[in-house]
CSV table of C-alpha atoms and ligand atoms in Angstrom, one decimal:
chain,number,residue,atom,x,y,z
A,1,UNK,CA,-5.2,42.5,15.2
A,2,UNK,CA,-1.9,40.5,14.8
A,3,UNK,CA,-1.7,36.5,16.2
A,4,UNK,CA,1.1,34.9,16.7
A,5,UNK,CA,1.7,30.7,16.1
A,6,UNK,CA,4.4,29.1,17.9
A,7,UNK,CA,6.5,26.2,16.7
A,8,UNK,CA,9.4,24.7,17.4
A,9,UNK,CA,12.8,24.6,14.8
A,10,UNK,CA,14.2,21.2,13.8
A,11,UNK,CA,17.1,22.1,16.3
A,12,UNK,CA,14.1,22.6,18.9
A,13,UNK,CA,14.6,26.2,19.0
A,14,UNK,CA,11.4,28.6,19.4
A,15,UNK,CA,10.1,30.0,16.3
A,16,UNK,CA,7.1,32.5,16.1
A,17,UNK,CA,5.0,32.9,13.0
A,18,UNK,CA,2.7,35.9,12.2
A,19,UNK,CA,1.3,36.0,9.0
A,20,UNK,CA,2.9,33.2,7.7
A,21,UNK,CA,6.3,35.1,8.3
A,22,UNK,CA,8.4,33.0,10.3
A,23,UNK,CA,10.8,34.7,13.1
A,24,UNK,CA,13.8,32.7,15.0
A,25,UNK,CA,15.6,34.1,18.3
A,26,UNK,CA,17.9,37.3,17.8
A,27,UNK,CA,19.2,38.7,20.8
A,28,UNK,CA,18.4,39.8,24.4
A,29,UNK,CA,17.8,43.3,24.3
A,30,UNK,CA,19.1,45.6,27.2
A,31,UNK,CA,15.5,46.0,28.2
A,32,UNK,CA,15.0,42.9,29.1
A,33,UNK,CA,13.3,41.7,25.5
A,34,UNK,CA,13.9,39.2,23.0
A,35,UNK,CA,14.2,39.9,19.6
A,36,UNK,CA,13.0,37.7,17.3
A,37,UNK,CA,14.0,38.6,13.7
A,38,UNK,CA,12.2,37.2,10.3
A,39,UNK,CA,14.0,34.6,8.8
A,40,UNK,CA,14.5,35.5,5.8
A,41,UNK,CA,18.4,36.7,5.5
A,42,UNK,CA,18.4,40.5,4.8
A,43,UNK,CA,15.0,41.4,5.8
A,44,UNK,CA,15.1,43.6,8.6
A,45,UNK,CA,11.2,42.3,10.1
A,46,UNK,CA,11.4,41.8,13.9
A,47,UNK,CA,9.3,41.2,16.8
A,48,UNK,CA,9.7,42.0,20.5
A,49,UNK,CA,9.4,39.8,22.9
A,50,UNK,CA,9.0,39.4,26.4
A,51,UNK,CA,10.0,36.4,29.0
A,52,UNK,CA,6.6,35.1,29.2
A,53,UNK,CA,6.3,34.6,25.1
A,54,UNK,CA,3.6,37.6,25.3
A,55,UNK,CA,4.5,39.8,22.2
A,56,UNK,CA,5.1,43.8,22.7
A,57,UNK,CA,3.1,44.5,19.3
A,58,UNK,CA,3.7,48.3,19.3
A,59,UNK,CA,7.6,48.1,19.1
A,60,UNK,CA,7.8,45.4,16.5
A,61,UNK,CA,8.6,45.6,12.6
A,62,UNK,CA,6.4,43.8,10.6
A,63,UNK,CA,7.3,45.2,6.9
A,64,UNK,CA,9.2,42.7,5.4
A,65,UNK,CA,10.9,43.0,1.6
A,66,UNK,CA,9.9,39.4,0.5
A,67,UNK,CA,6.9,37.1,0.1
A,68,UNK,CA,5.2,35.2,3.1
A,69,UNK,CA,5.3,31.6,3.1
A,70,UNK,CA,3.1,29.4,1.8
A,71,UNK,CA,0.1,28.0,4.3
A,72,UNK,CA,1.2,25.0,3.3
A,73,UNK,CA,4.8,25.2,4.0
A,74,UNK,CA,4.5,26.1,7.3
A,75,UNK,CA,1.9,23.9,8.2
A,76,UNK,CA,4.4,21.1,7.0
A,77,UNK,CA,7.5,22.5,8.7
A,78,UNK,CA,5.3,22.7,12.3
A,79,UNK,CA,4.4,18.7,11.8
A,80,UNK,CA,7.6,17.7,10.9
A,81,UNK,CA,9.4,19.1,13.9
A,82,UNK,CA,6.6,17.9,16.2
A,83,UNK,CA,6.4,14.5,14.3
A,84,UNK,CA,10.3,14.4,15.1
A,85,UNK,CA,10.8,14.8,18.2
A,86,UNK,CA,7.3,12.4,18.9
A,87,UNK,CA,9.2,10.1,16.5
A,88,UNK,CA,12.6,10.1,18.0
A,89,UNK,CA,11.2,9.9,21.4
A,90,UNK,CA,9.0,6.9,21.1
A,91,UNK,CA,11.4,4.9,17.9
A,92,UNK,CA,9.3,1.9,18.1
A,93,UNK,CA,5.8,4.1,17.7
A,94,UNK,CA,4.4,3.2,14.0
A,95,UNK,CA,5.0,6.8,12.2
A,96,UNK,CA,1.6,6.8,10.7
A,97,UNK,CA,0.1,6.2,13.7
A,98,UNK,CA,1.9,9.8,14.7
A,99,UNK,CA,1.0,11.7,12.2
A,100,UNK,CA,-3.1,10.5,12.3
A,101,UNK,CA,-3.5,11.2,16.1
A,102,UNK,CA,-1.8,14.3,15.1
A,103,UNK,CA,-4.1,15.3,12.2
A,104,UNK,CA,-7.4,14.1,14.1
A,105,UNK,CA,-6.0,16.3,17.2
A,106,UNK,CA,-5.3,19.0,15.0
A,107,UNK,CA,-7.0,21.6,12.5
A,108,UNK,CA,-5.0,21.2,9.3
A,109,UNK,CA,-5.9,23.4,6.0
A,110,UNK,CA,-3.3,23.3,4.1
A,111,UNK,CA,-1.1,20.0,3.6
A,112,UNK,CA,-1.5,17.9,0.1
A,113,UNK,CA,-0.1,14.1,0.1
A,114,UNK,CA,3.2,15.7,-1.5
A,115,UNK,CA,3.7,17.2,1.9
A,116,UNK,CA,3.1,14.5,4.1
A,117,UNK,CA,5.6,12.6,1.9
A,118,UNK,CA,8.0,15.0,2.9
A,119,UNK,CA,7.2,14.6,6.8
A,120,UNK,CA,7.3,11.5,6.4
A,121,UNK,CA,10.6,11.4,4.6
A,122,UNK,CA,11.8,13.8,7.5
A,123,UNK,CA,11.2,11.5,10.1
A,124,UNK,CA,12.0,8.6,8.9
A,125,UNK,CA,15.9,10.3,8.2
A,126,UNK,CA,16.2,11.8,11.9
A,127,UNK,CA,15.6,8.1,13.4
A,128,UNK,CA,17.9,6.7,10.6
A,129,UNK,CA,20.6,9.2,12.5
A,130,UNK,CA,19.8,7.9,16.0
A,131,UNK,CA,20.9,4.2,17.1
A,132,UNK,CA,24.2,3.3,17.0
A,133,UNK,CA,26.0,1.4,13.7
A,134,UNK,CA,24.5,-2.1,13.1
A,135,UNK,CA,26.8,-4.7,13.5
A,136,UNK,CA,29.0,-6.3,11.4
A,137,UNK,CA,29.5,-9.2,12.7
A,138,UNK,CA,28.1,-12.2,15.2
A,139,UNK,CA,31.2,-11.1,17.4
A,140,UNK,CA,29.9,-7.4,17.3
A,141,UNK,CA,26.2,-8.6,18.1
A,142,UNK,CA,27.6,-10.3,21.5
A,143,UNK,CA,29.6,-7.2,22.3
A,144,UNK,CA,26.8,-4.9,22.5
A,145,UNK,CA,24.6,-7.6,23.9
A,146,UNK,CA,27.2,-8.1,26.7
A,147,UNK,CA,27.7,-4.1,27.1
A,148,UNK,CA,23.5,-3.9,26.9
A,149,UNK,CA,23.3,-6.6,30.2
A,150,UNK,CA,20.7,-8.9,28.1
A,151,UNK,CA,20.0,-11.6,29.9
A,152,UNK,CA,18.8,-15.1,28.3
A,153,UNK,CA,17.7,-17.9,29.7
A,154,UNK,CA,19.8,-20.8,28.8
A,155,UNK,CA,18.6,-24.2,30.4
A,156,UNK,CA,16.3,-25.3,28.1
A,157,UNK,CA,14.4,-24.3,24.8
A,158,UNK,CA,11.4,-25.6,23.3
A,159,UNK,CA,10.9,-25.7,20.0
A,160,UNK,CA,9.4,-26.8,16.7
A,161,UNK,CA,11.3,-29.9,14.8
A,162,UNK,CA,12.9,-27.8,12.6
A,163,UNK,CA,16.7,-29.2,12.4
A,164,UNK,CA,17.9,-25.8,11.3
A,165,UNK,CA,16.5,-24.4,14.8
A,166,UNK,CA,18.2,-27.1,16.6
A,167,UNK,CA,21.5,-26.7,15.4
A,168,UNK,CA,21.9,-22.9,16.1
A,169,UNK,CA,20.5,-23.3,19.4
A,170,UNK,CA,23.4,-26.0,19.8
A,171,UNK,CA,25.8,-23.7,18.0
A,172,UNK,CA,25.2,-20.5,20.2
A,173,UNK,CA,24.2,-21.6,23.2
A,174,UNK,CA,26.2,-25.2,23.4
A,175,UNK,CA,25.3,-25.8,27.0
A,176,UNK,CA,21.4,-25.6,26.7
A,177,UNK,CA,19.4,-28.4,26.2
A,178,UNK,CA,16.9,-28.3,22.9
A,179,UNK,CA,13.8,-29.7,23.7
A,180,UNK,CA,10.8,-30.5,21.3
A,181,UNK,CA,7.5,-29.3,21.6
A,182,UNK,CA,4.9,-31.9,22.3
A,183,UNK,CA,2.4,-30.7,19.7
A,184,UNK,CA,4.5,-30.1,17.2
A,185,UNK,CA,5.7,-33.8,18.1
A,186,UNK,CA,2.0,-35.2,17.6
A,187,UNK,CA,1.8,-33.0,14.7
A,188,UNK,CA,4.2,-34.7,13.0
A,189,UNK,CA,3.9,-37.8,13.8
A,190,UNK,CA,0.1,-37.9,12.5
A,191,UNK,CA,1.2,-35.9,9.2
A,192,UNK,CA,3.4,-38.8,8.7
A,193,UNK,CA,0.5,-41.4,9.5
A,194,UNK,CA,-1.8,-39.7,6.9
A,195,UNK,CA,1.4,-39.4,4.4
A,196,UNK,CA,1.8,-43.4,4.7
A,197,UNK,CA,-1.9,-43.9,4.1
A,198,UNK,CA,-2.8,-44.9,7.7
A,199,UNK,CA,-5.3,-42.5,9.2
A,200,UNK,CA,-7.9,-45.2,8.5
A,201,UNK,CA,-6.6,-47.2,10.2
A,202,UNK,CA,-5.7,-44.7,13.1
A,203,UNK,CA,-9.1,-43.9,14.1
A,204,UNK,CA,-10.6,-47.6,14.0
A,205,UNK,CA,-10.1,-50.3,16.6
A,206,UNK,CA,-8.1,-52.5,14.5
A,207,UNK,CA,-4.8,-53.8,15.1
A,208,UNK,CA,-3.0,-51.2,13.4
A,209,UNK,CA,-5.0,-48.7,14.8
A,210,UNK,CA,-4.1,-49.7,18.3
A,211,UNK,CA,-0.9,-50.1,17.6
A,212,UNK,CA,-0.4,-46.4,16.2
A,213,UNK,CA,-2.0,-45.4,19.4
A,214,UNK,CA,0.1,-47.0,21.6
A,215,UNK,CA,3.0,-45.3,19.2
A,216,UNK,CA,2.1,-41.5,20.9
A,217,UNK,CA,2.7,-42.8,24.6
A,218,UNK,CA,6.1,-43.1,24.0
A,219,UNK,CA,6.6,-39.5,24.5
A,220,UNK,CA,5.7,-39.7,28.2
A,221,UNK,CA,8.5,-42.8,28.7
A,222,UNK,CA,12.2,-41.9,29.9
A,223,UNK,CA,13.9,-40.8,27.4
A,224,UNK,CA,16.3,-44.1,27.7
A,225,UNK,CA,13.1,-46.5,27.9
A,226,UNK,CA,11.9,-45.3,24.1
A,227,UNK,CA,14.4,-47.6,22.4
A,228,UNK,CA,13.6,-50.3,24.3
A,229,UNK,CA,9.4,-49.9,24.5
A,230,UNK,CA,9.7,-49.6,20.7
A,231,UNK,CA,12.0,-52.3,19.7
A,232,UNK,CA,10.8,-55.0,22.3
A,233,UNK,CA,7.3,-54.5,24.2
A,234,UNK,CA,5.8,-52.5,20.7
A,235,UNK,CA,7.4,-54.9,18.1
A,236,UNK,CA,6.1,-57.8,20.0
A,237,UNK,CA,2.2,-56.8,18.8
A,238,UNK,CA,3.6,-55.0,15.3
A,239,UNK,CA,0.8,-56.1,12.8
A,240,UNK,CA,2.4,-57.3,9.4
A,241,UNK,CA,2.0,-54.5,7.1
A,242,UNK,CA,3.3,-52.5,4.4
A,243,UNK,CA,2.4,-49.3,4.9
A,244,UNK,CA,3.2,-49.4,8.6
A,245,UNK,CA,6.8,-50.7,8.2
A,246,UNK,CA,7.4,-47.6,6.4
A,247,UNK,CA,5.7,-45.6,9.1
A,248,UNK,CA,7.8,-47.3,11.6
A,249,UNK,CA,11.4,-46.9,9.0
A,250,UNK,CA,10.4,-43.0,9.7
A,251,UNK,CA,10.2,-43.1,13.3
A,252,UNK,CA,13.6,-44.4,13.8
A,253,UNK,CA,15.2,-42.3,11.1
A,254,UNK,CA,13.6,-39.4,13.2
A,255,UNK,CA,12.8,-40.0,16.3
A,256,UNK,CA,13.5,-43.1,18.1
A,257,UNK,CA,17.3,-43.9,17.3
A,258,UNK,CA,19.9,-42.6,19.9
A,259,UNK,CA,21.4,-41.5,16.6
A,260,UNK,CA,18.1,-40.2,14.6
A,261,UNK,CA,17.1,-36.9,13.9
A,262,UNK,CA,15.5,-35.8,16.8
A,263,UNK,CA,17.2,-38.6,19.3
A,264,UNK,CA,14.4,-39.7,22.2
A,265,UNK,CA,15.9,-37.0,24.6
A,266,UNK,CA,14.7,-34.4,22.3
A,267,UNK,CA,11.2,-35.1,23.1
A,268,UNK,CA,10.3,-37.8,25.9
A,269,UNK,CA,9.7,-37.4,29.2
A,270,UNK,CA,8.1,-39.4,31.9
A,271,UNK,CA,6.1,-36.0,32.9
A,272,UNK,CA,2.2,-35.8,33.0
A,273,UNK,CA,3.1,-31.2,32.3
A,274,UNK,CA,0.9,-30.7,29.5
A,275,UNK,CA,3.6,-27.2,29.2
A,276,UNK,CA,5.9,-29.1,27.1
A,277,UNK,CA,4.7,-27.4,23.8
A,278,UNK,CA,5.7,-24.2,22.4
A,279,UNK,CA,1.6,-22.5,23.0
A,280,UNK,CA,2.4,-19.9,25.3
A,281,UNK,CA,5.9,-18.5,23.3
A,282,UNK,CA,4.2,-18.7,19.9
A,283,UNK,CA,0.9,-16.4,21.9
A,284,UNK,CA,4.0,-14.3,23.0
A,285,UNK,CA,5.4,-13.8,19.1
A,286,UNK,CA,1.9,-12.9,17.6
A,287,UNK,CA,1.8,-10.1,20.3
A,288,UNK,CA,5.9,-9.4,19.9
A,289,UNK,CA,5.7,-8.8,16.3
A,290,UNK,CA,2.8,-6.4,16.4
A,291,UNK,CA,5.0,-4.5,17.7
A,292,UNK,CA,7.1,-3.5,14.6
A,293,UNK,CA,6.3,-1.8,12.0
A,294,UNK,CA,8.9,-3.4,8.9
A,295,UNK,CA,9.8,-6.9,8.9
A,296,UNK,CA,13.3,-6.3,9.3
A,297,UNK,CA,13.4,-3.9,12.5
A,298,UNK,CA,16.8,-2.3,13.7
A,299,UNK,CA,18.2,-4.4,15.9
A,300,UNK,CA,18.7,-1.3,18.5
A,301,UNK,CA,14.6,-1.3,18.1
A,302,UNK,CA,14.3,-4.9,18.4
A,303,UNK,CA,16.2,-5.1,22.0
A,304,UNK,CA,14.5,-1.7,23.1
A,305,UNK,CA,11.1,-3.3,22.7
A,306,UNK,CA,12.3,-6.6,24.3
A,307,UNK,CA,13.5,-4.3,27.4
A,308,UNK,CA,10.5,-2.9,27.6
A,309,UNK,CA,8.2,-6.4,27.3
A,310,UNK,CA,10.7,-7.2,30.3
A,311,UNK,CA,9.4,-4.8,32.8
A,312,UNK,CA,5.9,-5.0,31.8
A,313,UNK,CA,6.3,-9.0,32.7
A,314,UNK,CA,8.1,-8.0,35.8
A,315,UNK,CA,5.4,-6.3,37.0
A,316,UNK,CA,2.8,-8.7,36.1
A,317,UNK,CA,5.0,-11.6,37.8
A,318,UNK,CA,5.1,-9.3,41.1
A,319,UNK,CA,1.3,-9.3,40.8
A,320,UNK,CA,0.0,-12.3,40.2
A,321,UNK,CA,0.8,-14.3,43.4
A,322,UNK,CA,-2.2,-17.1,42.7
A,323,UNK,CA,-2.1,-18.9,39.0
A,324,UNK,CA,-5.3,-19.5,37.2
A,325,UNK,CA,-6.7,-22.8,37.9
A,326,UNK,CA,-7.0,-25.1,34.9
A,327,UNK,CA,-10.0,-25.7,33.3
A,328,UNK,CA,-12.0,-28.8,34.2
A,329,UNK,CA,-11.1,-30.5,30.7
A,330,UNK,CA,-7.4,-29.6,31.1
A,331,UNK,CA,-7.4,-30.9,34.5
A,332,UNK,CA,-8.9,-34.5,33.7
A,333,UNK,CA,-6.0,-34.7,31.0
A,334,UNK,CA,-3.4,-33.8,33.3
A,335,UNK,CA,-4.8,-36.5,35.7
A,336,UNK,CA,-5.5,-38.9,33.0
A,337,UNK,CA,-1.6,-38.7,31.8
A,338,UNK,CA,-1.0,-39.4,35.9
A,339,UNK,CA,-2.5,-42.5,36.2
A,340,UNK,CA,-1.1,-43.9,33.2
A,341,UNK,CA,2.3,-43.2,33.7
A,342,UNK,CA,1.9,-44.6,37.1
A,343,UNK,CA,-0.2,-48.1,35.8
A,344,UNK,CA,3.0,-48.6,33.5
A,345,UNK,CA,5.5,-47.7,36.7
A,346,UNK,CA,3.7,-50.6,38.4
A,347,UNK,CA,3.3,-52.7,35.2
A,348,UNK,CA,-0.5,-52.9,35.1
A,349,UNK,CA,0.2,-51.3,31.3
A,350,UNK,CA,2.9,-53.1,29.3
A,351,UNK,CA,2.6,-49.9,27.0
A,352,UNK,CA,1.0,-46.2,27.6
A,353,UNK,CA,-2.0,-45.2,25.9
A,354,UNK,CA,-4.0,-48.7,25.7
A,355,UNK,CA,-7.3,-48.6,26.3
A,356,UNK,CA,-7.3,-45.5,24.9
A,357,UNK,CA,-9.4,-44.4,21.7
A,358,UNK,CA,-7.2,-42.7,19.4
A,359,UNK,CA,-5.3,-40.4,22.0
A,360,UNK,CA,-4.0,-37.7,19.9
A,361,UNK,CA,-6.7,-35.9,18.3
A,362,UNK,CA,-8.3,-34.8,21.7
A,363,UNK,CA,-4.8,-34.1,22.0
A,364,UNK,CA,-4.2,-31.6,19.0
A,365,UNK,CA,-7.8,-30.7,19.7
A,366,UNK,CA,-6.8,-29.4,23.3
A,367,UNK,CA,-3.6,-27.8,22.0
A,368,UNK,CA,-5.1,-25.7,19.2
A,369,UNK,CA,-7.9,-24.5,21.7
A,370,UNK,CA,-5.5,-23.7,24.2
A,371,UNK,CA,-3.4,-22.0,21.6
A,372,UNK,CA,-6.5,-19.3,20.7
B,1,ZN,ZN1,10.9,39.0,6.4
C-alpha cells in the first residue's frame, strides 16, 4: 500500500513524497492529470495526479535509478519550508519559539541538532532577504519615517537626568520641551545627600534635617519661584555647616541655576499630578523589549512591532471609557500635595514641605510600589 506526504518547495510549490522519493509538478496531462515527476534529473519516476491531490496509483512509475532520500533529509527540508514561510510571515516571532510549537505539534523521527542548525540557518537567511536596506544615514532614517506616516508625540518628554538624553531630544526634536521625571529627581537628590554624608541628618528632626526636607518642596514651586525660594526664604534658616554647603554648591550647579544642568524648568511645577515620573513608560519598555529577540533588532522590525503596540493601545483607549480610581494611599498624597501648595499660595507656609517628616522616602517608597 503506497502513502503519499505532502510538503511545500522553498518557492511554495507542491511537492509529494512517497517513499522518501520526492516528486515536483510536471505537466497537465490531456486527461485532465498532473504529473508529478521524481526530482532527481534523469530518473524517469512519476506519479499521476488528480485535481483534488488524490493520487491515481495504478498509472504511476515508481522505479527510480537512484537512492531515496534520507529520513532525515526530508524531514529537514519539510520544516524548513514550513518554518519559512511561519518565519517570514510573523518577522518579529522568536524562531525558536517556531520550531518547538512545531516539534511538540509534530511527530519528528529523524532530525539530529546538525539539522536544526541548518533550519535554523535557513530561516534566519530568508528574513535577512526580506526588509528593505537599513539606512545609512540620520537623513535616510527620517525619509522612511516620513514615507512610513510614524507619528510622535512632540510636546513634552519625560525623562531620566541623563544630559546625554536631554540634548538629543533638543537636537531632534528642538521644539519639544524636556521634562524631568520626579523620581528620578528625588532619586538624585537623596543619592547626593547620602554622598555628602547627610542622611543622618535627613531623617532626624534637627535643623539640617528640616532644612533638607524643605529642599524636596521646591519641585512643586513655579519654575521661576525656585531661584528665589532657594536663595532668599531657604537661605534665611540655612544651618552653618560643612557638609551641607557642599550639598547646596551641587544643587545650583545642577539644578537650581537658570544656567545649571538641569535649569528649574526642567523639573518644577506648581502641580499636585503625581504622573510627572517616567513609571508608566519604563512598565511600557520592560514589556516593548520582550518583544525582540537580539539586542540590536532591524529597524524595519523595530517600527513593525511599534505599529502593531499602536493598534492594540487604540483599541484599549476605545474601551476603557472610566479610569481606575486611585488607591486610597495614592489619593491622600495627591490631596496632601493640594493643600500644601495652596497654604503656600496663601502664605500660611513660607516654604512647602514643613511640618512634614522626611517627605521623600514615603515618596520613593510610593514610586517603586507603583512602578511593580
Ligand atoms: Zn527518482
Amino acid at each position: 500500500m503506497n502513502s503519499a506526504q505532502k510538503m511545500l518547495s522553498e518557492k511554495g510549490k507542491l511537492i509529494f513524497i512517497v517513499n522518501k522519493f520526492k516528486f515536483s509538478f510536471h505537466k497537465l496531462l490531456q486527461n485532465g492529470q498532473h504529473r508529478y515527476k521524481c526530482t532527481k534529473r534523469g530518473c524517469t519516476a512519476n506519479l499521476k495526479v488528480l485535481e483534488n491531490h488524490d493520487i491515481v496509483w495504478t498509472s504511476c512509475n515508481l522505479e527510480h535509478n537512484h537512492d531515496a532520500d534520507e529520513e532525515n533529509k526530508i524531514e529537514r527540508q519539510i520544516i524548513s519550508n514550513y518554518l519559512r514561510r511561519k518565519a517570514t510571515e510573523n518577522m518579529c516571532e522568536r524562531l525558536s519559539k517556531l520550531l518547538h510549537s512545531y516539534l511538540r505539534e509534530n511527530n519528528t523521527n529523524a532530525i539530529t541538532t546538525k539539522d536544526v542548525t541548518y533550519i535554523k540557518h535557513n530561516i534566519f537567511q530568508a528574513r535577512a532577504s526580506l526588509p528593505p536596506n537599513l539606512p545609512r544615514s540620520s537623513q535616510e532614517v527620517y525619509d522612511i519615517l516620513k514615507d512610513m506616516n510614524v507619528k510622535t508625540y512632540e510636546e513634552s518628554i519625560y525623562v531620566d537626568f541623563e544630559i546625554a538624553i536631554h540634548n538629543t531630544i533638543n537636537d531632534v526634536w528642538t521644539l519639544t520641551k524636556v521634562r524631568g521625571c520626579r523620581f528620578h529627581l528625588g532619586q538624585s537628590w537623596y543619592k547626593a545627600i547620602q554622598k555628602f554624608g547627610l542622611s543622618s541628618e535627613y531623617v532626624q528632626n534637627t535643623e539640617i534635617g528640616q532644612y533638607l526636607t524643605y529642599i524636596f518642596g521646591l519641585p512643586f514651586l513655579d519654575p521661576q519661584s525656585v531661584g528665589d525660594c532657594f536663595s532668599d526664604e531657604l537661605a534665611e534658616i540655612l544651618p552653618m555647616n560643612e557638609k551641607l554647603t557642599k550639598f547646596n554648591d551641587y544643587l545650583v550647579e545642577n539644578f537650581t541655576a537658570n544656567d545649571s544642568t538641569f535649569p528649574p524648568e526642567i523639573w518644577a511645577e506648581k502641580s499636585n499630578i503625581i504622573h510627572r515620573t517616567t513609571n508608566s513608560c519604563e512598565s511600557f519598555h520592560s514589556k516593548f523589549n520582550s518583544q525582540f529577540y537580539s539586542p540590536h533588532p532591524n529597524i524595519f522590525n523595530f517600527l513593525n512591532i511599534l505599529f502593531s503596540i499602536q493598534s492594540d493601545t487604540r483599541i484599549i483607549i476605545r474601551s476603557s471609557n472610566t479610569t481606575k480610581p486611585h488607591r486610597k494611599e495614592i489619593r491622600d498624597k495627591i490631596k496632601f500635595l493640594e493643600n500644601e501648595i495652596s497654604k503656600y499660595d496663601t502664605g500660611v507656609h513660607r516654604v512647602l514641605g514643613s511640618r512634614q517628616s522626611p517627605w521623600l522616602a514615603p515618596y520613593i517608597a510610593l514610586n517603586t510600589e507603583m512602578r511593580a
